[in-house]
Every structure is written in structure tokens, then in C-alpha cells.
Amino acid sequence: MVSPLPFRVNTHIFTLHFTYLKHPMPRITLPDGSTKDFDHPVTAFEVAESIGPRLAQAALGAKIDGELVDLGATITRDVALAIITERTRDRALDPDALFLLRHSAAHVMAEAIQRLYPGVQLVYGPPLDHGFYYDIAIPKGASISSDDFEKIEKEMANIIKEDRPFSRYELPIAEGVAKLKKEGSKYKLDNAQRAIDAGSDALSWYATGSPGENWEDLCRGPHVPSTGRIGAFKIMSIASSYWHGDENSDVLTRVYGTAFPTKKDLGHHLEQLEEAKKRDHRVLGKQLHLFHIDEAVGQGLILWTPEGGVVRAELQAFIGEELRKQGYHQVFTPHIGKLELFKTSGHFPYYQDSQYPPIVMRESLDLMATEGCSCAELSNRMRQGEIEGYLLKPMNCPMHIKIFGSRPHSYRDLPVRLAEFGTVYRWEQSGELNGMTRVRGFTQDDAHLFCTEEQIAEEMTGCLSLVRTIFDTLGMEGYRVRVGLRDPDSSKYIGDSANWDRAEEACRQAAATLDAPFSEEAGEAAFYGPKIDFIIRDVIGREWQLGTVQIDYNLPERFDLSYIGADNKPHRPVMIHRAPFGSMERFIGVLIEHFAGAFPIWLSPEQVRVLPISEKSNEYATRVHDALLAARVRTRMDADNDRIQAKIKMAAEEKVPYMVVVGPRDAEAGAVSVRARGVQKDLGSMPLDQFVEAAKQEIATRGQSRVIDHFS
């Protein structure tokens, strides 16, 4: 029997329908482990009410067995339930609450736009990590620009002030599709078909108010209880997009916005965005001449300038020292390899959509031409990999596997640790490219370890300690650890289930040894094995996935690798993939923003600038410059005829760590007057040889000993 159940949330009446079960006596397990029993089906909101009126008033949504849902979701069985409020117990903004707020704000913005611009068709509007967007199709002759933001925001404010409930209703597939056809939006029909293809047995809508009377949109949800719960919002920007991301399809308008519980939260976010603009690696990279991207070379392909080359070389030297301590062997591999190699590894076709097309061998092209092979058939053969050809390598691991397999190994040889700064190539959509952090060609500080199963724990410890050494040296403290596991519902993972179980447990145990929080996330594993990712939170709160360590039982199986064990029989090694920096391009892009371009002295392209007060001091300034060069300090002398204040200003803008100002008194005393980056006045005078030694020490210790300490 279907029966309506009315209940009240923030003065709004919702009507829910559910089917009574024969014995509907759900037991609700709360996050603290306590339980609540009900003798009838119950909504998430009613559970919150049973806990306390303050919780019910603060509730925005709920999680049932880990799935985010509306407060009106009906519970008819035993479940684990968490009530979502604006903030967590430690007063931090709850990511789930932000998801609900932003998804709901996207609907409010879409309603406001359709009120103001009749004929606009909605495509889709998802929440994002830092806001939301809505893709819309604007009728010919109409347009929306940033000049319209204030008008749209005013209309949004009116909708929020009306405090109308988000009301969900469902229709059977046939009835829902008929409704959409009547409305005439091909975009919504497409969204519905995607839901049907994904297994939905009904289509759901959300109305801001009463279904059939107020604005509504096809949507799976969930949402906050009412529009009035959206505390603060702002439209941020506007851009062009394409339907399904296809450049040959409909051109759409994408309107971005963001939403937060309070104006204070929104204000803090906007301040962070302003700080982000100052730290934007694309801007600083150009200003400091660190890298260049040229259309004639290709988007997403980085040209390292001399200055950027210094930063990269220093990082490679730094990690090279650590690798030598841990017994790694450096190898070098080509940028392309036979397609068959990557078919064996599984990278083709698993990563086919993010790879460059295969390079077809001339002999194969000639043969297909004589066979009358059409362009369409050639394209299909390339997509299926049914050709003789090569591939720009998307990964280094197959080639390292071949190096390991090129000679016999005994258990006494293991572990074998092969390392390479190997450049790989991935195809990214042009709209997804972003300076150095999202590119098409990048270099990994890659390594692959071949070990016995008994050696996994020790080798994982070594890999993880390497990542922590890097982060500690660079002062990157705000990081968390993610253990990426299989998605049990996905078919993309290869290999034996028992091997996966062992590898996942090894990742858990390794992560538990770290003095950092870690989470387990299904679906984040590589197709061949689970992994541990290091997620860095930068100084303005953004997260970046950088270092990674992965355990792999599958590729040694696919390539039939073996070693001779103590029993004189062949055994299969286990393979560990690790890349502490991840991508050198992304890592340095993040570093530029982390340091706002002001690198520590050991990484700085220019470490000391010599500034003669006038031409009369050039001779002594040259002696100072030469002494620094002899000590292998990267230095430059500014002998221009500008005034000394102009020289100081230029050096500060170029973020040089130290400036040494020299004049007649300094020459007479054999000293230099020292300025540190960011310090408005001279630190004082120091004998030249003492400064040179202090600078050398700061560089050699990577900042543990500092020049500035000599003046304290």
C-alpha cells in the first residue's frame, strides 16, 4: 500500500511516499555507534528530530550507508546514518554540506536565469570543489555577460528569500520521457537517457516549491531542505563550453558560481582567490621567466627556460642524492615503444582515451593502401590496436619491466630498484590544460621496485620515507594520505582477486605507519593495483595529488617476470611503482604557487645579486661577484647606471633571496651590506668571506643554516 507521510522542516510541508514493508522496523546506527529503533519507516529528518530539535533545525541532509541523500529520504531497513550540518565537530566546513548548498544554489541560479532570459534551455549544473556551474543554451540574438551578474544575483536573492522547499518527485520512465518530449529540450532528454542507460528505473525532478506550480528541473539530487538554507552566494565567471565536451557539438554558455553557509565563509573564500591570483604559477612563471608555452610547439608542452631549468635540475639533484642512499639504479628509456608492448601491459586500451593515437609504421600504411583501406577503417584499426605501430609512451613501467627481464635474477638480487626521470605523453582536452599543472607531456621522477612478497613492507616504508623527506625539506606540511582501492562494481581492474586483496592490505598497513591521516577511497586504484597518494593542501587551501606509491602483482604476471628463489625454483616478483614528485611539471607549478615564486635559496635560479652603489664601486663589486661564483653560488651583478633604490626594487620583484650592496666603505673594509628578500632595510655589514661561507651553508643545508641568522 502506498501512503503519504507529511512532515515539517523549517515551516515547509513535504509529502513523501513509501511502500510499507511487512516488518518495517529499521534500526539506525549513528556515527558514535549508538542505535535507534523505530517500529515504522522513518525519514532522515525524523531521526534528526528524535535526537534533538537543534540538530533537526541545523540539518541540511544525511548520509545513509555512505550515500548522500535529502532529509526526506525514507528508511525502511537497518542502516548507518549520519546527519549533515554546515560544520564538522571541529568547526570546519563539511564538504558534504557544501555539496548540498552548491547543488541547490545551481538550481536557484538556473531558475533566476530562466526568469530573466526567456527561451534559455538548461543542460546540466553540477557542484564543484569550490563552487558550481550551469551549462545553458541561449537563444540566438540573446547573450549573457559579466555585466548581468548583479541582475542575476538579485533575482537569486529573491528566490532564496522566498525560502521555498526543494521538493522531489519521481515518474516512471515512460511517463517521464513523455513529459520531457512535451517540454521539447533535447538536452534534458539526453540527460534522461543517460540516467536510463545507467540503470535508473524512474526519473526524478526537483521543484523549488510545489511540483506543477513552481520552477523545476530534472535532477537526481540531493538538495538542502529549502532555498532559504543557502546562506551566501556569488556568480564568479562566465565561459563557453561544448555539449558533451565535443568541440564539434553545440556551443553552450557556462556560468560559474559559488555558495557558502555564511557571508564570512564566502568572504574568506574570495580572499583566498585573490591570494591565488597573486600566486598563479602561469603569471609568476612568465614574470620570472621559468617556463614558456608556445603555440608553434603545442599547447600543454612545456619549454623549460634557463631559470626554470635550474629549479628542475636542483630538485632532480636533491632526489638523486636520496635515491643513491636507498640503492636505486638510474636507467634511461626511449620516448616511444611498440604498440604491442603497451597492449601487453594493458595501458592500451585501458588509457586509450588519454593517449596520443598510435604511430602507424610506413610498411603497414603502404600495405593498407594497396588493400584499399579507407580512412574510416584505418581509424577503427588504430582505435582497436589492430595495426603494426608505435606509441608515444604514456607510462615508463613497461620499459622498466623489460630492463628487469633482460637478465636472470636470483632472490639474492632483490630488491631491484630502477629509477628514471622519464618523459611520458598523455592526451588532454584543450579546455582541461592549465599551465604546468595539466599538460600533455611531462616528466615523472619514476621508479619501479621488483621485490619478493616478504620485502613489500620494508620497500613501501622506504618509498614513503622518500616522499616525506621531500615534503619536509620543502615545508609542505598540509598533506593527507589517500589509499586508492578497487571499485567493486567496476570491471576495469585486471588480475587475480586474491592478489588484489594482498596488495590492498599491504597499502593499508604501509599507510598506517605514517604520522598523517589517511582515508580509503574505492575506485582510486590504478587498473593494475592499489596505491597510496599524497594529497597536498597548499597555502591557500587547495588540494593537489602529487606523490604516489603503488603495489602491483599484475604487470609481473602479464610480462611473465620471474626470479629464482632459495628453493631453486622460479617465483613471481612483486612490483612497486613510486613517483614522489609525481610529475615534475605539476610539482614545480605547485611549488611556484606554494612559495609565491620566492623559492628557498637552494632552489632559486639566482641566489645572490650584487648591487654596486655607483660605477665607482664596480671594480669591488666584480670581486664580490667572482668570489660568489667561485663558491658555486648562482649570482649576477647589476652594473646598470640606475640608482641603487631602483636596483633593489628590481631584485625584489625578481624574488632574489639575497642582495649585497657594495660601496666605497664596503670595498675599504672588504665587506658587503646584506639585504634579505622581503626585508626593507639592510641587515647589516658582513665580511665578504663570511657572507660567502654563510651563503654556501644555507644552500648546502637547504635552509637549515641561514645567512640571516648571523645578524640575530
XYZ file of C-alpha atoms in Angstrom:
712
model
C 0.000 0.000 0.000
C 1.316 3.480 -0.839
C 0.655 6.055 1.815
C 1.625 9.751 2.135
C 3.552 10.978 5.170
C 3.623 14.740 5.794
C 6.368 16.299 7.921
C 7.628 19.795 8.579
C 11.098 21.240 8.027
C 11.693 24.956 8.523
C 7.932 25.642 8.179
C 7.731 23.814 4.832
C 5.471 20.792 4.358
C 6.871 17.876 2.348
C 4.802 14.909 1.230
C 6.692 11.659 0.924
C 5.504 8.305 -0.343
C 6.893 4.953 0.585
C 5.844 1.367 0.451
C 5.272 -0.243 3.830
C 7.147 -3.454 4.294
C 5.723 -6.398 6.165
C 8.052 -5.806 9.127
C 9.281 -2.212 8.750
C 11.306 -1.936 11.973
C 14.549 -0.197 10.961
C 17.481 0.062 13.341
C 19.504 3.243 12.787
C 23.211 3.165 13.685
C 24.617 6.639 14.338
C 28.240 7.764 13.828
C 29.056 7.359 17.543
C 27.973 3.726 17.402
C 24.695 4.217 19.254
C 21.476 2.907 17.728
C 17.854 3.959 17.464
C 14.997 1.551 16.748
C 11.762 2.506 15.011
C 8.624 0.428 14.535
C 7.771 2.095 11.235
C 9.520 3.537 8.190
C 11.178 6.822 9.102
C 12.767 9.780 7.290
C 16.273 11.066 7.916
C 14.706 14.274 9.217
C 12.586 12.381 11.711
C 15.687 10.615 13.008
C 17.355 14.014 13.460
C 14.239 15.228 15.331
C 14.367 12.196 17.605
C 17.959 13.075 18.516
C 17.144 16.700 19.267
C 15.381 19.794 17.889
C 18.640 21.723 17.477
C 20.090 19.009 15.258
C 16.886 18.863 13.206
C 16.977 22.636 12.755
C 20.642 22.587 11.698
C 20.368 19.564 9.398
C 20.957 20.056 5.667
C 20.943 16.443 4.511
C 22.039 12.973 5.552
C 24.226 10.041 4.618
C 22.621 6.614 4.530
C 25.229 3.850 4.359
C 27.650 6.444 2.982
C 25.303 7.791 0.295
C 24.390 11.496 0.461
C 20.613 11.982 0.477
C 17.890 14.539 1.184
C 16.459 14.822 4.680
C 13.221 13.465 3.225
C 14.812 10.133 2.298
C 12.766 7.273 3.756
C 14.457 4.494 5.707
C 12.757 1.084 5.749
C 15.693 -1.149 6.750
C 18.675 -1.244 9.090
C 21.195 1.428 8.029
C 24.124 3.543 9.208
C 23.013 7.181 9.269
C 24.883 10.472 9.626
C 23.098 13.826 9.734
C 24.848 16.520 7.675
C 25.164 20.022 9.131
C 27.149 23.030 7.958
C 30.217 22.171 10.027
C 32.015 19.160 11.401
C 32.738 18.620 15.090
C 35.983 20.593 14.775
C 34.029 23.535 13.259
C 35.437 23.037 9.763
C 33.085 23.393 6.802
C 31.615 19.988 5.995
C 32.355 19.022 2.344
C 29.018 17.208 2.102
C 27.181 20.301 3.325
C 28.986 22.395 0.705
C 27.983 19.874 -1.971
C 24.318 20.210 -0.963
C 24.476 24.005 -0.763
C 26.188 24.381 -4.124
C 23.990 21.888 -5.925
C 20.968 23.759 -4.595
C 22.466 27.153 -5.478
C 22.983 25.905 -9.051
C 19.222 25.285 -9.277
C 18.453 28.715 -7.851
C 20.790 30.349 -10.379
C 19.208 28.377 -13.236
C 15.735 29.456 -12.139
C 16.850 33.096 -11.919
C 18.390 32.957 -15.397
C 15.281 31.407 -16.918
C 13.134 34.086 -15.271
C 15.296 36.845 -16.704
C 16.050 35.311 -20.117
C 13.017 33.504 -21.582
C 13.933 30.773 -24.036
C 17.132 29.711 -22.230
C 17.457 25.918 -22.140
C 19.205 24.154 -19.277
C 21.806 21.474 -19.953
C 23.410 20.436 -16.656
C 24.608 22.114 -13.457
C 26.862 20.119 -11.099
C 28.528 21.206 -7.857
C 32.329 21.513 -7.857
C 35.059 21.507 -5.215
C 34.956 25.295 -4.981
C 31.518 26.155 -6.346
C 29.164 25.104 -9.120
C 28.274 25.851 -12.709
C 25.330 25.556 -15.048
C 25.685 24.986 -18.772
C 22.887 26.712 -20.663
C 21.857 27.108 -24.294
C 20.999 30.724 -25.060
C 18.607 31.531 -27.944
C 20.030 33.267 -30.997
C 20.117 37.005 -30.600
C 20.391 36.836 -26.790
C 23.528 36.895 -24.650
C 24.699 36.890 -21.044
C 27.860 38.642 -19.879
C 29.530 39.569 -16.609
C 27.557 42.823 -16.750
C 24.451 40.723 -15.991
C 25.824 39.095 -12.838
C 24.382 41.696 -10.470
C 20.940 41.334 -12.024
C 21.051 37.525 -11.796
C 22.295 37.646 -8.200
C 19.443 39.969 -7.260
C 16.924 37.510 -8.692
C 18.657 34.642 -6.879
C 18.391 36.601 -3.632
C 14.642 36.939 -4.181
C 14.292 33.164 -4.656
C 16.342 32.477 -1.544
C 14.300 34.997 0.451
C 11.107 33.159 -0.572
C 12.540 30.122 1.266
C 10.733 27.608 -0.941
C 11.280 23.887 -0.295
C 13.224 21.629 -2.629
C 10.555 19.033 -3.401
C 11.464 15.775 -5.111
C 9.099 13.657 -7.169
C 9.578 10.691 -9.477
C 7.883 9.453 -12.639
C 8.099 6.074 -14.326
C 10.495 6.041 -17.279
C 7.823 6.153 -19.997
C 5.840 8.914 -18.297
C 8.976 10.920 -17.536
C 10.285 10.698 -21.104
C 6.866 11.733 -22.430
C 6.943 14.778 -20.150
C 10.402 15.773 -21.425
C 9.398 15.309 -25.061
C 6.458 17.592 -24.478
C 8.774 20.213 -22.980
C 10.988 19.913 -26.079
C 14.507 20.069 -24.577
C 16.894 17.725 -26.347
C 19.393 18.324 -23.540
C 17.069 17.045 -20.836
C 16.066 14.092 -22.998
C 19.752 13.275 -23.342
C 20.252 13.536 -19.563
C 17.279 11.243 -19.036
C 18.654 8.690 -21.480
C 21.969 8.705 -19.641
C 20.172 8.014 -16.383
C 18.235 5.176 -18.036
C 21.434 3.723 -19.515
C 22.985 3.865 -16.042
C 20.192 1.647 -14.720
C 17.611 4.109 -13.349
C 14.113 2.665 -13.225
C 12.487 6.088 -12.738
C 13.237 9.735 -13.477
C 13.312 12.311 -10.703
C 12.630 16.052 -10.643
C 13.186 18.745 -8.045
C 10.839 21.693 -7.750
C 11.715 24.782 -5.740
C 8.303 24.835 -4.169
C 5.313 22.748 -5.238
C 5.611 20.365 -8.206
C 3.496 21.591 -11.105
C 3.299 25.109 -9.701
C 6.905 26.293 -9.238
C 10.135 26.030 -11.196
C 11.552 22.524 -11.527
C 14.397 20.632 -13.160
C 15.206 17.034 -13.999
C 17.694 16.080 -11.287
C 18.866 13.143 -9.179
C 19.600 15.388 -6.176
C 20.202 15.646 -3.318
C 19.456 19.184 -2.115
C 19.124 21.221 1.062
C 15.606 21.417 2.576
C 14.758 24.857 1.143
C 16.197 27.765 -0.816
C 16.481 29.811 2.371
C 19.234 27.495 3.632
C 21.654 28.882 1.018
C 23.453 31.378 3.196
C 25.800 33.239 0.854
C 26.491 33.014 -2.867
C 28.220 34.786 -5.735
C 28.386 34.407 -9.505
C 32.074 34.180 -10.324
C 32.605 33.994 -14.073
C 31.250 33.022 -17.462
C 32.795 30.936 -20.236
C 31.991 28.999 -23.377
C 31.662 25.226 -23.314
C 30.514 22.427 -25.611
C 27.783 19.865 -25.224
C 29.423 16.641 -24.000
C 32.763 18.464 -24.253
C 32.714 17.901 -28.019
C 34.126 20.867 -29.946
C 32.014 19.860 -32.942
C 28.783 19.929 -30.934
C 26.540 22.729 -29.597
C 28.266 25.793 -28.180
C 26.961 26.461 -24.671
C 27.390 29.189 -22.082
C 28.786 28.068 -18.737
C 28.012 30.275 -15.751
C 30.141 29.628 -12.657
C 29.194 30.483 -9.103
C 29.925 29.528 -5.529
C 27.983 29.220 -2.288
C 28.792 29.007 1.423
C 26.838 28.804 4.666
C 27.692 32.383 5.717
C 28.900 35.664 4.254
C 32.023 35.329 6.405
C 32.823 31.959 4.793
C 32.251 33.441 1.337
C 34.447 36.435 2.165
C 37.276 34.154 3.306
C 36.977 32.191 0.062
C 37.128 35.361 -2.044
C 40.226 36.482 -0.135
C 41.831 33.136 -0.904
C 41.024 33.583 -4.579
C 42.722 36.980 -4.560
C 45.772 35.405 -2.955
C 45.634 32.646 -5.565
C 45.765 35.252 -8.329
C 48.966 36.660 -6.814
C 50.432 33.168 -6.696
C 49.193 31.949 -10.092
C 52.101 29.928 -11.481
C 51.177 30.906 -15.032
C 51.615 34.591 -14.197
C 54.692 34.131 -11.993
C 56.211 31.682 -14.462
C 56.102 34.368 -17.141
C 57.214 37.150 -14.810
C 60.187 35.141 -13.513
C 60.941 33.515 -16.908
C 60.586 29.984 -15.512
C 58.847 28.292 -18.443
C 57.256 29.026 -21.781
C 54.340 27.518 -23.717
C 54.347 28.288 -27.422
C 51.537 27.666 -29.919
C 54.110 26.756 -32.540
C 55.314 23.907 -30.299
C 51.899 22.878 -28.998
C 49.606 23.521 -26.068
C 50.371 21.501 -22.980
C 54.040 21.079 -23.946
C 56.421 22.907 -21.616
C 59.578 24.685 -22.755
C 61.895 24.948 -19.774
C 63.843 28.209 -19.752
C 67.313 28.512 -18.148
C 65.734 29.827 -14.926
C 63.143 27.066 -14.741
C 65.787 24.563 -15.744
C 67.737 25.458 -12.601
C 64.737 24.706 -10.371
C 64.125 21.393 -12.098
C 67.811 20.391 -12.040
C 68.120 21.200 -8.325
C 65.079 19.103 -7.487
C 66.423 16.221 -9.563
C 69.814 16.504 -7.828
C 68.080 16.565 -4.444
C 66.080 13.412 -5.056
C 69.081 11.837 -6.785
C 71.021 12.069 -3.518
C 68.213 10.312 -1.677
C 67.956 7.609 -4.345
C 71.663 6.826 -4.071
C 71.240 6.427 -0.309
C 68.465 3.887 -0.901
C 70.322 1.870 -3.526
C 68.478 2.833 -6.710
C 69.926 2.343 -10.181
C 69.319 5.011 -12.826
C 68.070 3.905 -16.241
C 67.080 5.661 -19.451
C 64.351 4.604 -21.875
C 63.046 5.922 -25.231
C 60.022 8.181 -25.665
C 58.187 5.707 -27.910
C 57.706 1.966 -27.922
C 55.922 -0.682 -29.931
C 52.161 -0.663 -29.541
C 52.291 -4.373 -28.694
C 54.329 -3.541 -25.563
C 51.543 -1.352 -24.203
C 48.880 -3.880 -25.214
C 50.712 -6.461 -23.113
C 50.871 -4.088 -20.140
C 47.210 -3.142 -20.561
C 47.887 0.587 -20.902
C 46.395 0.160 -24.350
C 43.417 0.127 -24.388
C 42.806 0.985 -20.680
C 44.182 4.528 -21.093
C 43.324 4.842 -24.788
C 41.202 7.971 -24.388
C 44.079 9.798 -22.700
C 46.783 8.656 -25.124
C 48.030 10.013 -28.400
C 46.947 7.874 -31.380
C 49.333 5.086 -32.397
C 52.023 5.885 -34.944
C 51.423 3.533 -37.854
C 54.517 2.016 -39.476
C 55.079 3.036 -43.100
C 55.087 -0.562 -44.279
C 51.653 -1.071 -42.697
C 50.318 2.114 -44.278
C 51.611 1.076 -47.702
C 50.066 -2.378 -47.317
C 46.683 -1.000 -46.238
C 46.765 1.460 -49.124
C 47.235 -1.345 -51.619
C 44.326 -3.185 -49.943
C 42.102 -0.146 -50.448
C 41.769 0.509 -46.727
C 39.521 3.544 -46.160
C 40.272 6.336 -43.686
C 37.381 5.163 -41.510
C 38.717 1.603 -41.458
C 42.231 2.855 -40.648
C 40.836 4.916 -37.793
C 38.966 1.892 -36.463
C 42.061 -0.319 -36.672
C 44.086 2.282 -34.791
C 41.404 2.523 -32.121
C 41.337 -1.256 -31.751
C 45.118 -1.520 -31.865
C 44.948 -3.869 -34.886
C 47.987 -2.373 -36.584
C 51.773 -2.550 -36.585
C 52.917 0.652 -34.951
C 54.402 2.600 -32.103
C 53.001 4.653 -29.231
C 54.254 7.769 -27.518
C 54.751 6.195 -24.127
C 52.028 7.031 -21.597
C 53.928 5.187 -18.830
C 57.527 4.196 -18.121
C 56.761 0.927 -16.334
C 56.634 -1.463 -19.346
C 60.152 -0.436 -20.353
C 61.485 -0.827 -16.804
C 59.885 -4.262 -16.746
C 61.784 -5.136 -19.915
C 65.047 -3.942 -18.320
C 64.414 -6.160 -15.283
C 63.531 -9.079 -17.536
C 66.615 -8.661 -19.712
C 68.752 -10.774 -17.353
C 68.123 -13.633 -14.918
C 67.680 -12.764 -11.231
C 68.137 -14.664 -8.017
C 66.307 -13.901 -4.773
C 69.676 -12.597 -3.561
C 69.478 -9.803 -6.194
C 66.160 -8.497 -4.889
C 65.003 -5.884 -4.426
C 65.991 -4.341 -7.751
C 65.228 -0.601 -7.783
C 65.193 1.116 -11.198
C 64.742 4.907 -11.376
C 64.324 7.309 -14.265
C 63.267 10.862 -14.924
C 61.123 9.593 -17.761
C 59.013 11.812 -20.001
C 55.555 10.487 -20.884
C 52.742 11.802 -23.042
C 49.021 11.976 -22.387
C 46.259 13.476 -24.492
C 44.281 16.102 -22.595
C 41.354 18.098 -23.964
C 42.453 21.660 -24.714
C 39.938 23.029 -22.227
C 41.490 20.960 -19.443
C 45.052 22.203 -19.946
C 46.309 24.518 -17.218
C 49.837 25.901 -17.335
C 52.201 23.356 -15.793
C 49.634 21.574 -13.641
C 47.725 19.920 -16.514
C 49.907 19.210 -19.548
C 50.305 16.792 -22.451
C 53.961 15.950 -21.966
C 55.520 15.606 -18.519
C 58.459 14.037 -16.757
C 57.942 11.678 -13.829
C 60.535 11.022 -11.148
C 59.613 7.438 -11.771
C 60.928 4.239 -10.224
C 59.923 0.601 -10.188
C 60.996 -1.807 -7.493
C 60.994 -5.557 -8.042
C 60.914 -7.469 -4.782
C 59.711 -10.580 -3.007
C 56.390 -10.558 -1.190
C 58.259 -10.591 2.139
C 60.109 -7.392 1.159
C 56.993 -5.334 0.383
C 56.626 -3.763 3.833
C 60.244 -2.607 4.024
C 60.264 -1.301 0.464
C 56.999 0.575 0.990
C 58.497 2.155 4.108
C 61.477 3.330 2.061
C 59.215 4.785 -0.648
C 57.016 6.594 1.849
C 60.004 7.968 3.757
C 61.302 9.421 0.494
C 58.023 11.277 -0.067
C 58.081 12.628 3.490
C 61.696 13.764 3.133
C 60.714 15.816 0.091
C 57.698 17.389 1.778
C 59.594 18.121 4.995
C 62.517 19.729 3.146
C 60.169 21.943 1.132
C 57.995 22.868 4.109
C 54.885 21.287 2.590
C 53.159 20.368 5.823
C 49.456 20.263 4.995
C 49.048 16.871 3.377
C 46.817 13.855 3.754
C 47.135 10.307 2.527
C 44.646 8.516 0.283
C 44.648 4.743 -0.093
C 43.148 4.043 -3.512
C 41.290 0.729 -3.688
C 39.268 -1.142 -6.309
C 35.709 -0.179 -7.061
C 33.919 -3.484 -6.509
C 31.329 -2.548 -9.140
C 33.855 -1.744 -11.881
C 35.286 -4.116 -14.470
C 38.357 -2.018 -15.307
C 40.689 -3.799 -12.875
C 42.872 -6.641 -14.070
C 44.361 -9.596 -12.270
C 43.598 -12.143 -9.599
C 41.276 -11.068 -6.773
C 43.441 -12.720 -4.114
C 46.471 -10.715 -5.286
C 44.400 -7.557 -5.100
C 43.399 -8.405 -1.546
C 47.040 -8.835 -0.517
C 48.127 -5.642 -2.264
C 45.316 -3.570 -0.721
C 46.118 -4.855 2.758
C 49.816 -4.021 2.239
C 48.813 -0.451 1.279
C 46.669 -0.133 4.401
C 49.485 -1.335 6.636
C 52.010 0.988 4.998
C 49.691 3.996 5.287
C 49.133 3.216 8.966
C 52.860 3.714 9.635
C 52.652 7.361 8.551
C 52.099 10.147 11.036
C 49.296 11.564 8.909
C 45.585 10.917 8.483
C 44.623 8.575 5.678
C 41.383 7.586 4.037
C 40.405 4.612 1.922
C 38.695 5.510 -1.343
C 37.202 2.883 -3.622
C 37.697 3.472 -7.334
C 41.002 5.378 -6.946
C 43.255 2.377 -7.645
C 45.222 2.061 -10.870
C 43.866 -0.630 -13.185
C 46.724 -2.940 -12.168
C 46.932 -2.316 -8.430
C 46.057 -0.250 -5.332
C 48.029 2.836 -4.421
C 48.869 5.412 -1.785
C 48.551 9.005 -2.949
C 49.805 12.078 -1.131
C 47.347 14.953 -1.344
C 48.980 18.296 -0.594
C 46.982 21.228 0.732
C 48.677 24.429 -0.409
C 48.907 27.695 1.498
C 45.542 28.878 0.190
C 43.698 25.658 0.934
C 43.648 23.928 -2.463
C 44.486 20.235 -2.745
C 46.879 18.664 -5.255
C 47.646 14.997 -5.782
C 51.435 14.767 -6.009
C 53.475 11.786 -4.788
C 52.204 8.237 -5.324
C 53.244 4.683 -4.368
C 51.545 1.633 -5.919
C 51.716 -2.125 -5.304
C 51.350 -4.293 -8.386
C 51.015 -8.067 -8.636
C 49.542 -7.910 -12.132
C 52.151 -6.488 -14.501
C 54.797 -9.046 -13.428
C 52.171 -11.667 -14.289
C 51.323 -10.115 -17.663
C 55.025 -9.940 -18.609
C 55.842 -13.359 -17.102
C 58.611 -11.997 -14.841
C 60.411 -14.358 -12.501
C 63.375 -14.788 -10.190
C 64.985 -17.937 -8.810
C 64.131 -18.432 -5.159
C 66.048 -20.084 -2.330
C 64.326 -23.341 -3.310
C 65.952 -23.067 -6.756
C 62.517 -22.668 -8.354
C 61.109 -19.702 -10.319
C 58.931 -17.243 -8.398
C 56.966 -14.178 -9.448
C 58.285 -10.834 -8.117
C 56.007 -8.100 -6.826
C 56.356 -4.683 -8.430
C 56.147 -1.328 -6.624
C 55.620 1.840 -8.658
C 56.584 5.081 -6.990
C 56.919 8.752 -8.006
C 57.482 11.098 -5.017
C 57.204 14.279 -7.097
C 54.668 12.747 -9.457
C 55.030 14.996 -12.481
C 57.948 17.437 -12.407
C 55.819 19.936 -14.299
C 52.892 19.760 -11.889
C 55.130 19.632 -8.830
C 57.050 22.739 -9.842
C 53.829 24.506 -10.831
C 52.508 23.808 -7.334
C 55.854 24.872 -5.810
C 55.745 28.191 -7.652
C 52.366 28.896 -6.073
C 53.383 27.447 -2.698
C 56.332 29.839 -2.469
C 54.629 32.609 -4.492
C 57.710 32.454 -6.728
C 60.050 33.190 -3.791
C 61.951 29.895 -3.800
C 64.299 28.991 -0.944
C 67.871 29.856 -1.785
C 68.897 26.334 -2.806
C 66.160 26.258 -5.478
C 66.364 29.883 -6.620
C 67.601 30.362 -10.190
C 69.519 33.385 -8.926
C 70.697 33.185 -5.324
C 72.534 36.467 -4.746
C 72.534 39.724 -6.666
C 75.482 42.089 -6.339
C 74.463 45.763 -6.432
C 77.231 48.398 -6.720
C 76.067 51.775 -5.420
C 77.687 53.543 -8.337
C 80.068 52.983 -11.197
C 82.963 53.784 -8.838
C 82.215 50.572 -6.933
C 82.040 48.294 -9.980
C 85.586 47.014 -9.561
C 84.968 45.812 -5.994
C 81.506 44.529 -6.959
C 83.196 42.397 -9.630
C 85.487 40.900 -6.938
C 82.425 40.098 -4.821
C 80.666 38.573 -7.822
C 83.695 36.442 -8.721
C 84.081 35.222 -5.129
C 80.467 34.067 -5.097
C 80.828 32.349 -8.464
C 83.972 30.582 -7.245
C 81.921 29.270 -4.314
C 79.337 27.970 -6.824
C 76.710 30.469 -5.734
C 74.389 31.497 -8.578
C 74.838 35.237 -8.796
C 74.507 38.222 -11.075
C 75.949 41.710 -10.880
C 73.707 44.645 -11.751
C 76.161 47.198 -13.155
C 73.492 49.384 -14.765
C 73.604 53.119 -14.140
C 70.264 53.113 -12.304
C 70.001 54.473 -8.790
C 70.586 51.890 -6.070
C 66.916 52.001 -4.951
C 65.797 51.090 -8.464
C 68.229 48.147 -8.484
C 66.948 46.960 -5.107
C 63.355 47.222 -6.325
C 64.150 45.194 -9.452
C 65.877 42.443 -7.437
C 62.925 42.307 -5.034
C 60.434 41.976 -7.895
C 62.524 39.151 -9.320
C 62.441 37.495 -5.868
C 66.208 37.119 -5.454
C 66.866 35.717 -1.945
C 69.822 37.962 -1.094
C 71.118 41.280 -2.329
C 74.573 42.527 -1.406
C 75.003 46.271 -1.739
C 78.590 47.437 -2.115
C 80.029 50.930 -1.949
C 83.361 52.604 -1.133
C 83.153 51.794 2.603
C 82.441 48.135 1.849
C 85.388 47.999 -0.535
C 87.668 49.550 2.086
C 86.507 47.044 4.734
C 86.379 44.021 2.429
C 82.695 43.613 3.397
C 79.207 43.602 1.916
C 75.927 45.142 3.098
C 73.302 42.404 3.052
C 69.593 42.576 2.301
C 67.317 39.551 2.552
C 64.283 39.104 0.345
C 61.288 40.753 1.974
C 63.406 42.813 4.376
C 63.026 46.531 3.810
C 66.374 47.586 5.309
C 69.947 46.337 5.255
C 70.556 43.546 7.723
C 73.986 44.994 8.291
C 77.549 44.625 7.115
C 79.456 41.335 6.980
C 82.982 40.435 5.850
C 82.871 39.145 2.294
C 84.407 35.748 3.068
C 81.981 35.279 5.961
C 78.984 36.053 3.739
C 80.196 33.688 1.030
C 80.593 30.881 3.567
C 77.192 31.614 5.142
C 75.504 31.546 1.719
C 77.231 28.263 0.877
C 75.999 26.759 4.147
C 72.406 27.862 3.597
C 72.466 26.319 0.121
C 74.168 23.103 1.241
C 71.822 22.574 4.215
C 68.767 23.579 2.167
C 67.879 26.328 4.612
C 68.670 24.689 7.943
C 71.532 27.181 8.372
C 70.641 30.693 7.182
C 72.616 33.811 6.348
C 70.073 35.882 8.220
C 70.866 34.005 11.456
C 74.290 35.651 11.518
C 72.636 39.011 12.185
C 70.362 37.929 15.068
